[in-house]
Every structure is written in structure tokens, then in C-alpha cells.
Coordinates of C-alpha atoms in Angstrom, one line a residue:
X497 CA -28.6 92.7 -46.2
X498 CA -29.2 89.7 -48.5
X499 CA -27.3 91.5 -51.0
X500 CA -24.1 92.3 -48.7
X501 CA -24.1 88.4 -48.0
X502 CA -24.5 87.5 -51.6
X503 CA -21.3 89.8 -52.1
X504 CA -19.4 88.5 -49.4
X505 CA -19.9 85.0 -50.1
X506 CA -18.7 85.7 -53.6
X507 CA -15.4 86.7 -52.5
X508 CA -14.6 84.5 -50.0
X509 CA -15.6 81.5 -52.2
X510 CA -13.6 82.5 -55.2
X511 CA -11.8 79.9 -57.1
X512 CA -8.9 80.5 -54.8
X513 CA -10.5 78.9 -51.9
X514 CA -11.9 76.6 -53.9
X515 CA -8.4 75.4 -55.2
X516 CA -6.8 76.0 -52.2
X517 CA -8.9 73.4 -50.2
X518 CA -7.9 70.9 -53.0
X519 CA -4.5 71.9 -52.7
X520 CA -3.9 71.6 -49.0
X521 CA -5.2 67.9 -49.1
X522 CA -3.0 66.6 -52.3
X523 CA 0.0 68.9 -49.9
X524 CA -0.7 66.9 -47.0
X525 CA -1.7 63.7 -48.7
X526 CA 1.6 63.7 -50.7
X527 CA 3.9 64.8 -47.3
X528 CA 2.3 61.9 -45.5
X529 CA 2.5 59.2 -48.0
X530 CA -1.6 59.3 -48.2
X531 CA -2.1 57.8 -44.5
X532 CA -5.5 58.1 -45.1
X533 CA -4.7 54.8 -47.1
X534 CA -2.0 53.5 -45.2
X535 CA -3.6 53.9 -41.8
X536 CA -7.3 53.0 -42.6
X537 CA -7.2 49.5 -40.5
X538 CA -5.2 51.3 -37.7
X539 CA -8.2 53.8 -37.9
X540 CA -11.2 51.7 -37.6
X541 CA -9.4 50.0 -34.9
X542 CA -8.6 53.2 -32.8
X543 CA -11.9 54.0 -32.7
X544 CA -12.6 51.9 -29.8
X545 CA -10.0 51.7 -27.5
X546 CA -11.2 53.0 -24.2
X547 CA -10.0 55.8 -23.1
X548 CA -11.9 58.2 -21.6
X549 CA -11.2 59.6 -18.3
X550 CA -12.3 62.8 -15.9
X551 CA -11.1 64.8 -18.1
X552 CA -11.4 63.7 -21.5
X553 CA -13.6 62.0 -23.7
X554 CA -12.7 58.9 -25.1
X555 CA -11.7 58.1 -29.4
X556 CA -14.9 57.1 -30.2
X557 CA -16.8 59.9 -28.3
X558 CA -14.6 62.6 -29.7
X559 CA -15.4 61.5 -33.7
X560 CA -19.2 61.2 -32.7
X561 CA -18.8 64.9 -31.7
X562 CA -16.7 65.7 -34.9
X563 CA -19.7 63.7 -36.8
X564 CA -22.2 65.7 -35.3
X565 CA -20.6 68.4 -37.1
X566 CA -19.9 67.1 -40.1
X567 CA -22.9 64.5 -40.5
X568 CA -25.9 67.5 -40.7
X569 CA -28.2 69.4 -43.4
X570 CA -24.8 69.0 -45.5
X571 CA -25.2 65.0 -46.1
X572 CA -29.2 66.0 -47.3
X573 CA -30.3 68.9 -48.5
X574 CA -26.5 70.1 -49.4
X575 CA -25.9 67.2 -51.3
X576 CA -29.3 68.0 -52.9
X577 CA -28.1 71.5 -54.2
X578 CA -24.7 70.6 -55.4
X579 CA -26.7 67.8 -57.8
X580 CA -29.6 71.1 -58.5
X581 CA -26.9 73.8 -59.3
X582 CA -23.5 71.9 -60.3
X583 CA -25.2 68.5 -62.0
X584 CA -24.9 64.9 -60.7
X585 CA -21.2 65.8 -61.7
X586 CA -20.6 67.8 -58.6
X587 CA -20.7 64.1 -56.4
X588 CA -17.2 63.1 -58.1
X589 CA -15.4 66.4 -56.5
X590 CA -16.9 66.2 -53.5
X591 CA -15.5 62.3 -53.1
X592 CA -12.4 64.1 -54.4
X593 CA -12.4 66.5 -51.4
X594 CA -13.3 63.9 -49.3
X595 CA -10.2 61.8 -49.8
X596 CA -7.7 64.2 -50.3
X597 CA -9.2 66.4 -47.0
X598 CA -9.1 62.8 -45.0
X599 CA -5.4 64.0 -44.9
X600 CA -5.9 67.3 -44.3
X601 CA -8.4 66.2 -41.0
X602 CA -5.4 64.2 -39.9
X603 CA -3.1 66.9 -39.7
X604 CA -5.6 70.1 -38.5
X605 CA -6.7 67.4 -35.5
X606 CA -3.1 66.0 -34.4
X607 CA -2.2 69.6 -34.2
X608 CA -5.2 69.9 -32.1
X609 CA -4.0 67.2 -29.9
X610 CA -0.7 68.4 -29.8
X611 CA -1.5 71.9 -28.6
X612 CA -3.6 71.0 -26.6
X613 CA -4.6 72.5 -22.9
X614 CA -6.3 71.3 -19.4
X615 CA -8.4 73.9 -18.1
X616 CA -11.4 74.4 -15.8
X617 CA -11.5 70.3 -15.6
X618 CA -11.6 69.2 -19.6
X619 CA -9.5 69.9 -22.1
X620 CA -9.5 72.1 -24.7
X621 CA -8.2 72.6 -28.2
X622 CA -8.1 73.8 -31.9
X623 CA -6.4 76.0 -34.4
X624 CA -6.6 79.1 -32.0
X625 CA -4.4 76.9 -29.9
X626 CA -2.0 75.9 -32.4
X627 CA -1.5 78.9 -34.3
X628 CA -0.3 80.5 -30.6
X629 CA 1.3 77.9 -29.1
X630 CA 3.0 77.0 -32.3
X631 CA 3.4 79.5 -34.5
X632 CA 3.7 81.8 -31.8
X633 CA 0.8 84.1 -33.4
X634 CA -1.8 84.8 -30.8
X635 CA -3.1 87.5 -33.2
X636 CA -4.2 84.8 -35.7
X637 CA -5.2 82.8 -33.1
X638 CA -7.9 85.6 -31.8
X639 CA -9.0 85.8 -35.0
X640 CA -10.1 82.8 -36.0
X641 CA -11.7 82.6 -32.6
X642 CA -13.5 85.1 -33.4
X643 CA -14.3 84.1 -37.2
X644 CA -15.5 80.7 -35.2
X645 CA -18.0 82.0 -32.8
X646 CA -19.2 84.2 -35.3
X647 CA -19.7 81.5 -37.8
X648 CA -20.7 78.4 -35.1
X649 CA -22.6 80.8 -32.8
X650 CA -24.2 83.2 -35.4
X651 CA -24.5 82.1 -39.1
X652 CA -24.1 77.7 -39.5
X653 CA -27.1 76.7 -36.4
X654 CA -29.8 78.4 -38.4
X655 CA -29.0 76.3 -41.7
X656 CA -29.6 72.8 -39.5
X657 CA -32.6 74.7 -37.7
X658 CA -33.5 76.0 -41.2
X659 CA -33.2 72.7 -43.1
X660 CA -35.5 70.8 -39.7
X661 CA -38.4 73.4 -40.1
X662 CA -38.8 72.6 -44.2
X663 CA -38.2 68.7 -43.5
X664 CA -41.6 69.0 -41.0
X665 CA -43.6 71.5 -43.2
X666 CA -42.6 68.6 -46.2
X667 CA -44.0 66.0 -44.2
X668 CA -46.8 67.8 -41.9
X669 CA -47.2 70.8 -44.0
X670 CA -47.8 74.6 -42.9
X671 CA -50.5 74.0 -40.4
X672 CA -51.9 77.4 -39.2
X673 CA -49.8 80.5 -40.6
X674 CA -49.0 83.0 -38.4
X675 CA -48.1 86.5 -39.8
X676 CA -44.3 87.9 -38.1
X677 CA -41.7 89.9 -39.0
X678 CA -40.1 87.2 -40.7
X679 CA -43.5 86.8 -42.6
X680 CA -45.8 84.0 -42.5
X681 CA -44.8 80.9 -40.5
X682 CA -46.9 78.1 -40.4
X683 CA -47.5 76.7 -36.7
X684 CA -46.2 73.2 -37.7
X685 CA -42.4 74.6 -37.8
X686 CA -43.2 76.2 -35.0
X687 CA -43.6 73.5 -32.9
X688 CA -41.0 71.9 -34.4
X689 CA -38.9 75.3 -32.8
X690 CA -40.2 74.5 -29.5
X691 CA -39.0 70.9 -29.4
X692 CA -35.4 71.7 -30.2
X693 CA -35.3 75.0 -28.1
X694 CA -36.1 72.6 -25.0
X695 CA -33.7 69.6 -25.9
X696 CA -30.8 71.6 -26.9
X697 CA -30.8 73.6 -24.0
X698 CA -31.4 70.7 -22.2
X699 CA -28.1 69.0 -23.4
X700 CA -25.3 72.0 -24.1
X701 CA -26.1 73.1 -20.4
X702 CA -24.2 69.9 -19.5
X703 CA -21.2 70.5 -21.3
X704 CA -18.9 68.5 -22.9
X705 CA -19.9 65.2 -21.2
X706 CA -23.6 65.2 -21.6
X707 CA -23.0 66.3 -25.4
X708 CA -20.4 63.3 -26.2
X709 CA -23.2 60.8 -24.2
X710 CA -25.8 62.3 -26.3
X711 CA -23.7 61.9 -29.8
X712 CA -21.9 58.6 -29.2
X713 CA -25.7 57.0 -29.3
X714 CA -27.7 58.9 -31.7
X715 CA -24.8 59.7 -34.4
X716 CA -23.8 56.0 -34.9
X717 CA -27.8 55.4 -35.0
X718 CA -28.8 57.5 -37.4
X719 CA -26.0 57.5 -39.8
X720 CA -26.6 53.7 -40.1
X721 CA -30.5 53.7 -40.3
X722 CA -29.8 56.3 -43.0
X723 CA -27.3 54.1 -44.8
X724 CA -29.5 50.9 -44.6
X725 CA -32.8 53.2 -46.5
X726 CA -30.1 54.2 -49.0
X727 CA -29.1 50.5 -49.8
X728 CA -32.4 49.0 -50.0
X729 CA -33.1 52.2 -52.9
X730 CA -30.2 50.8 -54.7
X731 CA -30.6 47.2 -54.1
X732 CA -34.6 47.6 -55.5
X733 CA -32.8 49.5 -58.5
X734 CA -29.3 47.6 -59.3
X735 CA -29.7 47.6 -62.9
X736 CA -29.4 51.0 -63.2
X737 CA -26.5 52.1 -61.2
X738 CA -24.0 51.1 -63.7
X739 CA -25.1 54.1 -65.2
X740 CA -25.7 55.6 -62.2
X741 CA -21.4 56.1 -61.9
X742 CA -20.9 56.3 -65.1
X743 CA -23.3 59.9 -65.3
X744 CA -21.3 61.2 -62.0
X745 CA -18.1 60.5 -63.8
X746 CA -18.8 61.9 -67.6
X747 CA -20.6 65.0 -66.1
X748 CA -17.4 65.5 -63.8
X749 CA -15.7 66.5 -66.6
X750 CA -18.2 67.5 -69.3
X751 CA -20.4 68.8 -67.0
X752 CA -23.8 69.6 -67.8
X753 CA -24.3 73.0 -65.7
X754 CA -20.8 73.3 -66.6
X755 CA -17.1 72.2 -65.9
X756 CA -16.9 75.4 -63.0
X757 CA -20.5 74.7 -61.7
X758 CA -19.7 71.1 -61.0
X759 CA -16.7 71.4 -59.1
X760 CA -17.4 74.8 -57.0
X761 CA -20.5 73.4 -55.9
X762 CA -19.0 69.8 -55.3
X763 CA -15.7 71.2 -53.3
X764 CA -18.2 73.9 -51.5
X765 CA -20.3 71.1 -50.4
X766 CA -17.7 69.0 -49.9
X767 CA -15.8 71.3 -47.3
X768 CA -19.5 72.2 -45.9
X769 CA -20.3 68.3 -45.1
X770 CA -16.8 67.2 -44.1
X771 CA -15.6 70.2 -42.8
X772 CA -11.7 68.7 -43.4
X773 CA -9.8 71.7 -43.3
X774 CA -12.4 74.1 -42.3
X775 CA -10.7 74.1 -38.9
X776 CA -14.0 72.7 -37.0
X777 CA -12.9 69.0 -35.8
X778 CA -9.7 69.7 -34.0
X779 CA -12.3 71.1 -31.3
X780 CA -13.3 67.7 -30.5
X781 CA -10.3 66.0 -31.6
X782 CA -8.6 67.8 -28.9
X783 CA -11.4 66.9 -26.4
X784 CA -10.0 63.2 -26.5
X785 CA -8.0 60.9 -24.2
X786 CA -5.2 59.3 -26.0
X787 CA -1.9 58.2 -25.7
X788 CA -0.5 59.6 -28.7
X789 CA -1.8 62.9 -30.8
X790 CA -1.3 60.9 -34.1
X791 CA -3.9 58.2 -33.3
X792 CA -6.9 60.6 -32.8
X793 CA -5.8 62.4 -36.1
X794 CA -6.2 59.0 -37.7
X795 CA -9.6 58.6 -35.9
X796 CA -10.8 62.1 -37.4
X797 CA -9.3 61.4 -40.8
X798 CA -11.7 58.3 -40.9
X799 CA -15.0 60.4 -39.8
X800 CA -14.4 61.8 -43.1
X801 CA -14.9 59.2 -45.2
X802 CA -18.0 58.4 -43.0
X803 CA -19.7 62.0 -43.8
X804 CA -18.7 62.3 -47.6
X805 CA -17.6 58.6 -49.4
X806 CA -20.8 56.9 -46.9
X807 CA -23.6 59.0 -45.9
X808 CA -23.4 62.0 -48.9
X809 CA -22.9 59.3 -51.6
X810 CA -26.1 57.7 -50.2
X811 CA -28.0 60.7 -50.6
X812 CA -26.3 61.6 -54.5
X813 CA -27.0 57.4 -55.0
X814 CA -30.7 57.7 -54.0
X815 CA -31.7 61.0 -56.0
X816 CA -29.7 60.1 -59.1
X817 CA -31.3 56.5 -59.1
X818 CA -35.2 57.9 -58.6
X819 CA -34.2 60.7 -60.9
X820 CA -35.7 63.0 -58.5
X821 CA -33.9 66.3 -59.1
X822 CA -34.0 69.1 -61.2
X823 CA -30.3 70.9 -62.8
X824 CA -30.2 74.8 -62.8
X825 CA -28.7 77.0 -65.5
X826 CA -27.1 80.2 -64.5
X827 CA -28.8 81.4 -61.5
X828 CA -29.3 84.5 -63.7
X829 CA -31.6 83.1 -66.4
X830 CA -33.5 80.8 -64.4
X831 CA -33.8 78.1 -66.7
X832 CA -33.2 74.2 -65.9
X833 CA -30.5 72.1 -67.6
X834 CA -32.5 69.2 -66.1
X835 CA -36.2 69.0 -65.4
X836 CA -37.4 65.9 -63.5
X837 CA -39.5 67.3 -60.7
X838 CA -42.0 70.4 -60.3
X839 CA -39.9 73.5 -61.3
X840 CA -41.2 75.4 -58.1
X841 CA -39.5 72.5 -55.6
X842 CA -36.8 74.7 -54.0
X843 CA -33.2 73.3 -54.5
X844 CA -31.2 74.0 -51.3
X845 CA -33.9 72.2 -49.3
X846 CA -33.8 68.2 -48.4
X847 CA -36.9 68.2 -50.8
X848 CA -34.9 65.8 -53.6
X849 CA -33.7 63.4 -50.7
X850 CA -37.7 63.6 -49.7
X851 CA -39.2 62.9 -53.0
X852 CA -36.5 60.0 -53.2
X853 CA -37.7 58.1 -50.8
X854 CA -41.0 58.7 -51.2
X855 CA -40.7 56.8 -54.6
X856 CA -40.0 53.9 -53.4
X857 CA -41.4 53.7 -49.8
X858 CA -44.7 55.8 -50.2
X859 CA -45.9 58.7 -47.6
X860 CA -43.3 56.8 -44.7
X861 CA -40.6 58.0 -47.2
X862 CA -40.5 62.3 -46.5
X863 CA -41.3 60.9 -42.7
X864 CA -38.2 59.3 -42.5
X865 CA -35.9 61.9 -44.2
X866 CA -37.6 64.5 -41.7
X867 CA -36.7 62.0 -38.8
X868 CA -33.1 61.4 -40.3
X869 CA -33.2 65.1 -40.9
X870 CA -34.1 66.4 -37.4
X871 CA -31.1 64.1 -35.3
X872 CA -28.5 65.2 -38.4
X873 CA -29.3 68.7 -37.7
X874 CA -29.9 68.9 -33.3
X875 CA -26.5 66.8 -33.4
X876 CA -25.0 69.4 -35.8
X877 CA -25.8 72.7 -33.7
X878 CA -24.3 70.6 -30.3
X879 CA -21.3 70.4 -32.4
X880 CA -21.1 74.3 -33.4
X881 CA -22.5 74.9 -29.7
X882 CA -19.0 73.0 -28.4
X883 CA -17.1 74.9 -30.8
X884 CA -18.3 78.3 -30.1
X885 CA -17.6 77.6 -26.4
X886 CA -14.2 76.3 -27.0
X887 CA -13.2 79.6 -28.8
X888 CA -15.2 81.8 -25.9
X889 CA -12.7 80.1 -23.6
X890 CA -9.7 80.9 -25.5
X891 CA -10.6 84.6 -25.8
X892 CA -11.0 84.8 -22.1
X893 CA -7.6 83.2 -21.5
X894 CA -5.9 85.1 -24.2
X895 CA -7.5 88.2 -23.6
X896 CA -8.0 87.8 -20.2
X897 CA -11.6 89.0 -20.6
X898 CA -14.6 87.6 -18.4
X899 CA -17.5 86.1 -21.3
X900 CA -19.9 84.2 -19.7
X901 CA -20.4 80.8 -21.6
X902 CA -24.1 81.5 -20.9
X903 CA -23.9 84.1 -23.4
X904 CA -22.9 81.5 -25.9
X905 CA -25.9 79.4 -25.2
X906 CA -28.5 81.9 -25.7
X907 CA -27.2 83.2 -28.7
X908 CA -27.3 79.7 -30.0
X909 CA -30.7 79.2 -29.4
X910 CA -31.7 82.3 -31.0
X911 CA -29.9 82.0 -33.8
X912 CA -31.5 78.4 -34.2
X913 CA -35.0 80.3 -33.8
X914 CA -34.0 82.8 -36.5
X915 CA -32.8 80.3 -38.8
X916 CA -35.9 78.4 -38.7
X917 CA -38.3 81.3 -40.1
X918 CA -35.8 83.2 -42.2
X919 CA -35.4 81.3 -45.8
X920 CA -33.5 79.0 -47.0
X921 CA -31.5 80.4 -49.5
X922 CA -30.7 83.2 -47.1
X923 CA -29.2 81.4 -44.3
X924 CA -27.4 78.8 -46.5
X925 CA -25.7 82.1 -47.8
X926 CA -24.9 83.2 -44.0
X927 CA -23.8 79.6 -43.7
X928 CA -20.7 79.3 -46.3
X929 CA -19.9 83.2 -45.1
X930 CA -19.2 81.2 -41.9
X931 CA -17.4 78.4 -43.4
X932 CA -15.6 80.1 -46.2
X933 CA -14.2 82.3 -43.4
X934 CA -12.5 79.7 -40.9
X935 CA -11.6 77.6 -43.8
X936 CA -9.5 80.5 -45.3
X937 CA -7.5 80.7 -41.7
X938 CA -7.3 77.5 -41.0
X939 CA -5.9 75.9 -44.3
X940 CA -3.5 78.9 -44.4
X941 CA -2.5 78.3 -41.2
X942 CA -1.8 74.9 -41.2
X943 CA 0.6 75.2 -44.4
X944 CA 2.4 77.7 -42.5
X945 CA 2.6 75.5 -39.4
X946 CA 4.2 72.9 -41.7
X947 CA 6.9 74.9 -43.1
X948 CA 7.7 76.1 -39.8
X949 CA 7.8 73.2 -37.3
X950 CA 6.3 69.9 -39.2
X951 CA 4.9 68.7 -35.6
X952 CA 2.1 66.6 -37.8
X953 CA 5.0 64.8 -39.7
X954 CA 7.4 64.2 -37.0
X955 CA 4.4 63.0 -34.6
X956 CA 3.4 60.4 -37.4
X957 CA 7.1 59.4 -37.7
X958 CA 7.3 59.0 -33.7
X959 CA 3.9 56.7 -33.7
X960 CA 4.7 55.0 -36.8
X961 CA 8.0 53.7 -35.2
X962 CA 6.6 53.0 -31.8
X963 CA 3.7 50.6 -33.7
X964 CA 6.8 49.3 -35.5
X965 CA 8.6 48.4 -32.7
X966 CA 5.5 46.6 -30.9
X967 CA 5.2 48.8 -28.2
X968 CA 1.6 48.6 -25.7
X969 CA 1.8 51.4 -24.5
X970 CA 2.3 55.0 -26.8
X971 CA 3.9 57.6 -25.4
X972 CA 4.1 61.6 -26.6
X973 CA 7.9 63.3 -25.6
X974 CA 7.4 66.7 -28.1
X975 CA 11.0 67.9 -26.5
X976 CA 12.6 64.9 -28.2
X977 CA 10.9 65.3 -31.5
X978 CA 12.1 69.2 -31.3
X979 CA 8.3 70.1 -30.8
X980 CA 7.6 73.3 -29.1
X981 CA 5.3 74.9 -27.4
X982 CA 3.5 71.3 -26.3
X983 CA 3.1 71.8 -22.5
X984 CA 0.6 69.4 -21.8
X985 CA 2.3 66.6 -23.5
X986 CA 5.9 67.7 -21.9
X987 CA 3.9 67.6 -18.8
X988 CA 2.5 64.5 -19.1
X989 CA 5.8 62.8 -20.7
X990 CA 7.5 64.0 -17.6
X991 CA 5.1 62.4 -14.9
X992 CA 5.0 58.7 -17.2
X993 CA 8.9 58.8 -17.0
X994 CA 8.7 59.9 -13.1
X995 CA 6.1 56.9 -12.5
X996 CA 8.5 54.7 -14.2
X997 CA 11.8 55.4 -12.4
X998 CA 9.3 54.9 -8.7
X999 CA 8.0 51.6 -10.4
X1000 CA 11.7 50.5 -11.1
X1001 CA 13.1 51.9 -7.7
X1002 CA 10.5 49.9 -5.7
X1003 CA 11.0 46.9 -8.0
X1004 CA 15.0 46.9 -7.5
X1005 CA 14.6 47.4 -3.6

């Protein structure tokens, strides 16, 4: 079976994927005049208007969903193997993917908005439901509903459950091994199984609600404790992170595991951690409360700077400083470019981030990775948990089949119970199967939606002139902007305009 994956992942993650992520962002970045530049005050100040309501969840809730998903085992131990098998060289193209895919989040999530449904009291979204309602291909849109519960409900929980058992063996070690199928596990990660069986079921049998309460505290939490460790590394070593960016940049383009190694691995783990493009955050983008589409795209587009230019340069910042890594050759030969650490510490583990810290703060160091760790990774499956579910419910609508979301719960939790004994080179194979797979819809998809109807251009033009003109209060009328297919926002536009004529009526009488 290993094998079979190996293949797989091969071909999905050729160099075409690999340029075509690239390519969609500089396409969107260059039709949209790089908003993700323009727009980055109007971002940081949508993220608090408050506007959640029975249905939805507000801006700031909705991107500390999105976070969740993005802001995992990606920002630590992914980070980790891009520096282990593509060289510190690897962290310049994944800030390359990050800033070009800011654009490509702002277009995959106002398309989420757009497209958007109300159904069985929330509301739901995401490519399924813009590749149908636009593009008018419900076939594309079962599939990658499909591809998404197989990747969110299958193969991505057991690389955060995965990464959380190895963070607690680092720091408690094995404890009592117990023989399984799975071969020996030691009873410290499998307490650590126990603890996030009973939370997470806990939480995702609340739904949407109790899993945007849960986020909108611990994301914003732990992303800054994280942060604050990171700058106190670099602040205790400023005289070396001159050289510090100047090694990212040289090896970006002379790289030492090579030119290819540095940027697949750095756009790999770049689309893993941000997950712009991948087709993931218009789930909870869609999930939002706003008065226009455009302004929760510009909220998503800023989540990826958080993930990628904030939290995974934190991580590169503090192995690269503490020269706590090691640089693989060819996975063939074996050998190491780079040899700074014990040749036996496995690479696509947090184990880098861990001896990082623990060279400056001592035995509290691997403890607060494992801590950091744990939250990044529960927050991470809540996210694919969401996403799974949103994707059950548009089967059962387009298909008019009866799945019960139940279904989707349990086979989240086993999957996370699977992930955590299996290894971890294993499941982070299973893992980019999963991502490689949505990503190839999804980008495709939302190139073809631009050729076709441009909805994410003209609803930028429409709230770009509205901000112009000083309006308060944003309104969404898709039949003027020649937007099909946009019921709820026709719906809604209708029902404003109603309101306003009775206002007026009473006013004149």
C-alpha cells in the first residue's frame, strides 16, 4: 500500500501542479492589480466588524476557522521537512506561494461567498457550489466533493493526530509499549489519543457554532504565543540573522539539495500550510456574515499571510538560527547535504522546531512545541471535520442521497486514531494524496470560472466603487453585475431594496 501511495503522490505532485499553483496566483494577482497589496489595511480592518448572526458566523470567526486549517502540523513539522529535504532554500518559495496564493485565497473564497446557500439553518459553501451554480458543472462539483471528504475525512486528520503523538513521545517519551497491529505504541501517545478522541467529539457534535467559539479563542492564542517564543530566539540571536536571509535567499536559487528540491518542497509545503488554492477555505469563508462577498475574500487573503509570511517563517527563523536541522540528498542515497543534528532524528516530524527551542529555553523548550503542537493540530482536524461535512451536505442535496453527518464524525475520529500509530512518513504521503488532489480541481476550476463569468473581478469592481463612493452600508445585486446563478445574494438584494421602498413609503406618509 505504501508503495501505491508513493506512486500516486508522484503523479499528482508533478512539476505541473507544482507550476500551476504558482501560476494561478501571479494569474490572479496580475487580473486583480495584487489586492493582496492594495487591500491589506481594508483587510486587517474587516476582520472585526461584527457581523455574525443566526445563521452565520461573523469575519473574524470565519478566518479563525480557515486558520485552523491552515495554521496546523504544516507551520511545524512541515516547515521542518521542506528545510530537511529542499534546504533552508525551500522558505523563499514557500513566501513566494504565500504571496502570490493571498490572491488566489481572495478569489477561491469570494466565489465561495458568492455561491453561496442557506440550508438546514447555516449556510453553506465552497467550490462544489461554485463550479454548479456557476459553471453550471454539477459533475465537477460531485467530484471534488468527493476528492474533499476523501482527503478532509480520510487522509489529512491523521497527519495533525500523527504529528501530536510524536510531539508527546518527544517530550514524555514512549512510556509503556504495547504491541498492535500497527506495531509497538508506547502508552504515552496513547493517552495523548484518548484526550483528543473525547474533546473533538465533544466539539464537532456542536457544529458550526461551537467549532467557530472554540477557534476564535484558541487560534488567535496560540498563533501569537508561538510568534512571541519565535521573537525572543531571534532577539537572543540578532547578529546572526543577517545571514540568516541572506542563506534562504542564495540557496533559493543555488540550492544546496538542489534548484528542483528547494522549490517542490517549498511550493508543496507552501500549498499544504496555506492551503490558498487548494480549495479548503471557501468552506469557511462561505460560513460568514457579510455585506458584500468581496470583503470576506479580503479577510481570507490576509489569513494567508498569517499561516505562511508569520507563523512558518517563525518556525524556518528559529531552526535556521539554532542550526538545528539536518539537509537530505536524494532520498535514494541517503546521504545528508547538511549534518547538524543526530542522523537518526526523523525529518517530517516537529523534532527540528523541538530541538530549537530546547537550545535556548532548556527541557520547557520540546514542552512548549508539544503544547503549540497539540492546539495547531485539534484546531486543524475541526477545520477538515467542517469541510468534510460541508461536502456530505452537498452530495445529499445534489444527489439527493440520505448520508448521515454522524457518519462523517466517526470516520474522523478513526482516522485521527489511525493516524496517530501509523508513521509518519506514511500518512504525510496519504496527506499531499489529499491535498494534491483538491488542489488540482480547484485551481483548474477557478481559471475556468474566470474565463467564463469573471464574478471575482466584477465583485471587486462593485465593492471597490461602493468604498469609493463612501457608502455605510455594502450591498451585493449579482443580476446587475451580470452574475448568475447567485440566488442567495439575488434573494437577499431583493428583500434590502423591499425594506427600503417600506422605509421610504412610511417616511413620505
Amino acid at each position: 500500500m505504501q508503495a501505491f501511495i508513493d506512486f500516486l503522490n508522484g503523479i499528482i505532485w508533478s512539476p505541473a501542479l507544482i507550476f500551476l499553483c504558482l501560476g494561478a496566483g501571479l494569474f490572479y494577482s496580475i487580473l486583480t492589480r495584487f489586492v493582496q497589496v492594495r487591500h491589506f489595511k481594508e483587510m486587517f480592518s474587516l476582520l472585526f466588524n461584527p457581523n455574525e448572526s443566526d445563521k452565520g458566523i461573523s469575519s473574524f470567526q470565519a478566518l479563525a476557522v480557515s486558520l485552523s486549517g491552515r495554521v496546523g502540523t504544516g507551520n511545524i513539522a512541515g516547515v521542518a521537512a521542506a528545510i530537511g529535504f529542499g534546504g533552508p532554500g525551500a522558505i523563499f518559495w514557500m513566501w513566494v506561494v504565500a504571496f502570490l496564493g493571498a490572491s488566489t485565497a481572495y478569489a477561491e473564497s469570494t466565489l465561495g461567498q458568492i455561491y453561496k446557500v442557506s440550508e438546514d439553518g447555516q449556510y453553506r459553501g465552497g467550490p462544489a457550489y461554485y463550479f454548479e451554480r456557476c459553471l453550471g458543472w454539477r459533475w465537477l462539483g460531485v467530484l471534488f466533493a468527493l476528492s474533499s471528504i476523501i482527503a478532509c475525512g480520510v487522509f489529512l486528520p491523521g497527519i495533525q493526530a500523527n504529528s501530536v503523538g510524536n510531539a508527546v513521545v518527544q517530550i514524555f517519551g514512549e512510556g509503556i509499549v504495547v504491541s498492535s497491529s500497527f506495531g509497538d505504541v508506547g502508552s504515552t501517545k496513547l493517552v495523548a489519543l484518548a484526550v483528543i478522541l473525547v474533546v473533538l467529539a465533544f466539539i464537532i457534535f456542536g457544529g458550526i457554532k461551537r467549532i467557530a467559539n472554540f477557534t476564535q479563542i484558541v487560534v488567535p492564542f496560540m498563533a501569537l504565543g508561538y510568534i512571541v517564543m519565535a521573537l525572543i530566539v531571534v532577539f537572543l540571536n540578532l547578529d546572526k540573522v543577517p545571514g540568516i536571509f541572506g542563506l534562504i535567499f542564495s540557496d533559493a536559487f543555488t540550492a544546496q539539495a538542489g534548484f528542483g528540491a528547494a522549490i517542490g518542497w517549498g511550493v508543496k509545503r507552501g500549498v499544504y500550510s496555506n492551503e490558498a488554492g487548494q480549495g479548503t477555505g471557501p468552506h469557511a469563508a462561505a460560513a460568514a456574515e457579510v455585506q458584500h462577498p468581496a470583503q470576506q475574500g479580503l479577510v481570507q487573503a490576509f489569513s494567508v499571510y498569517i499561516d505562511t509570511l508569520f507563523i512558518c517563517t517563525a518556525t524556518a527563523l528559529m531552526i535556521l538560527i539554532t542550526q538545528q536541522y539536518n539537509v537530505q540528498g536524494t532520498l535514494a542515497d541517503g546521504q545528508f547535504i547538511v549534518q547538524n543534528v543526530d542522523p537518526s532524528t526523523i525529518i517530517a516530524s516537529p523534532a527540528f522546531t523541538q530541538m530549537a527551542l530546547a537550545s535556548v529555553f532548556g527541557s520547557t523548550g520540546p514542552i512548549f512545541v508539544g503544547i503549540a503542537l497539540f492546539f495547531f493540530a485539534f484546531t486543524t482536524i475541526l477545520a477538515y471535520y467542517y469541510i468534510a461535512e460541508t461536502n456530505v451536505a452537498y452530495l445529499r442535496r445534489a444527489l439527493n442521497i440520505n448520508v448521515s453527518l454522524t457518519f462523517v464524525k466517526l470516520l474522523i475520529m478513526f482516522m485521527v486514531a489511525y493516524g496517530t500509530v501509523n508513521t509518519a512518513g506514511y500518512i504525510w504521503n496519504l496527506g499531499d494524496v489529499g491535498v494534491g488532489l483538491m488542489a488540482w480541481l480547484n485551481i483548474v476550476g477557478i481559471i475556468t470560472i474566470f474565463f467564463m463569468a469573471k464574478p471575482t473581478m466584477k465583485a471587486l469592481r462593485d465593492y471597490e466603487e461602493q468604498k469609493a463612493s463612501g457608502v455605510t452600508e455594502y450591498t451585493f445585486n449579482p443580476k446587475a453585475l451580470g452574475i448568475k446563478g447567485a440566488e442567495f445574494w439575488e434573494k437577499r438584494y431583493d428583500k434590502q431594496q423591499a425594506e427600503k421602498a417600506e422605509k421610504a413609503e412610511k417616511a413620505d406618509k
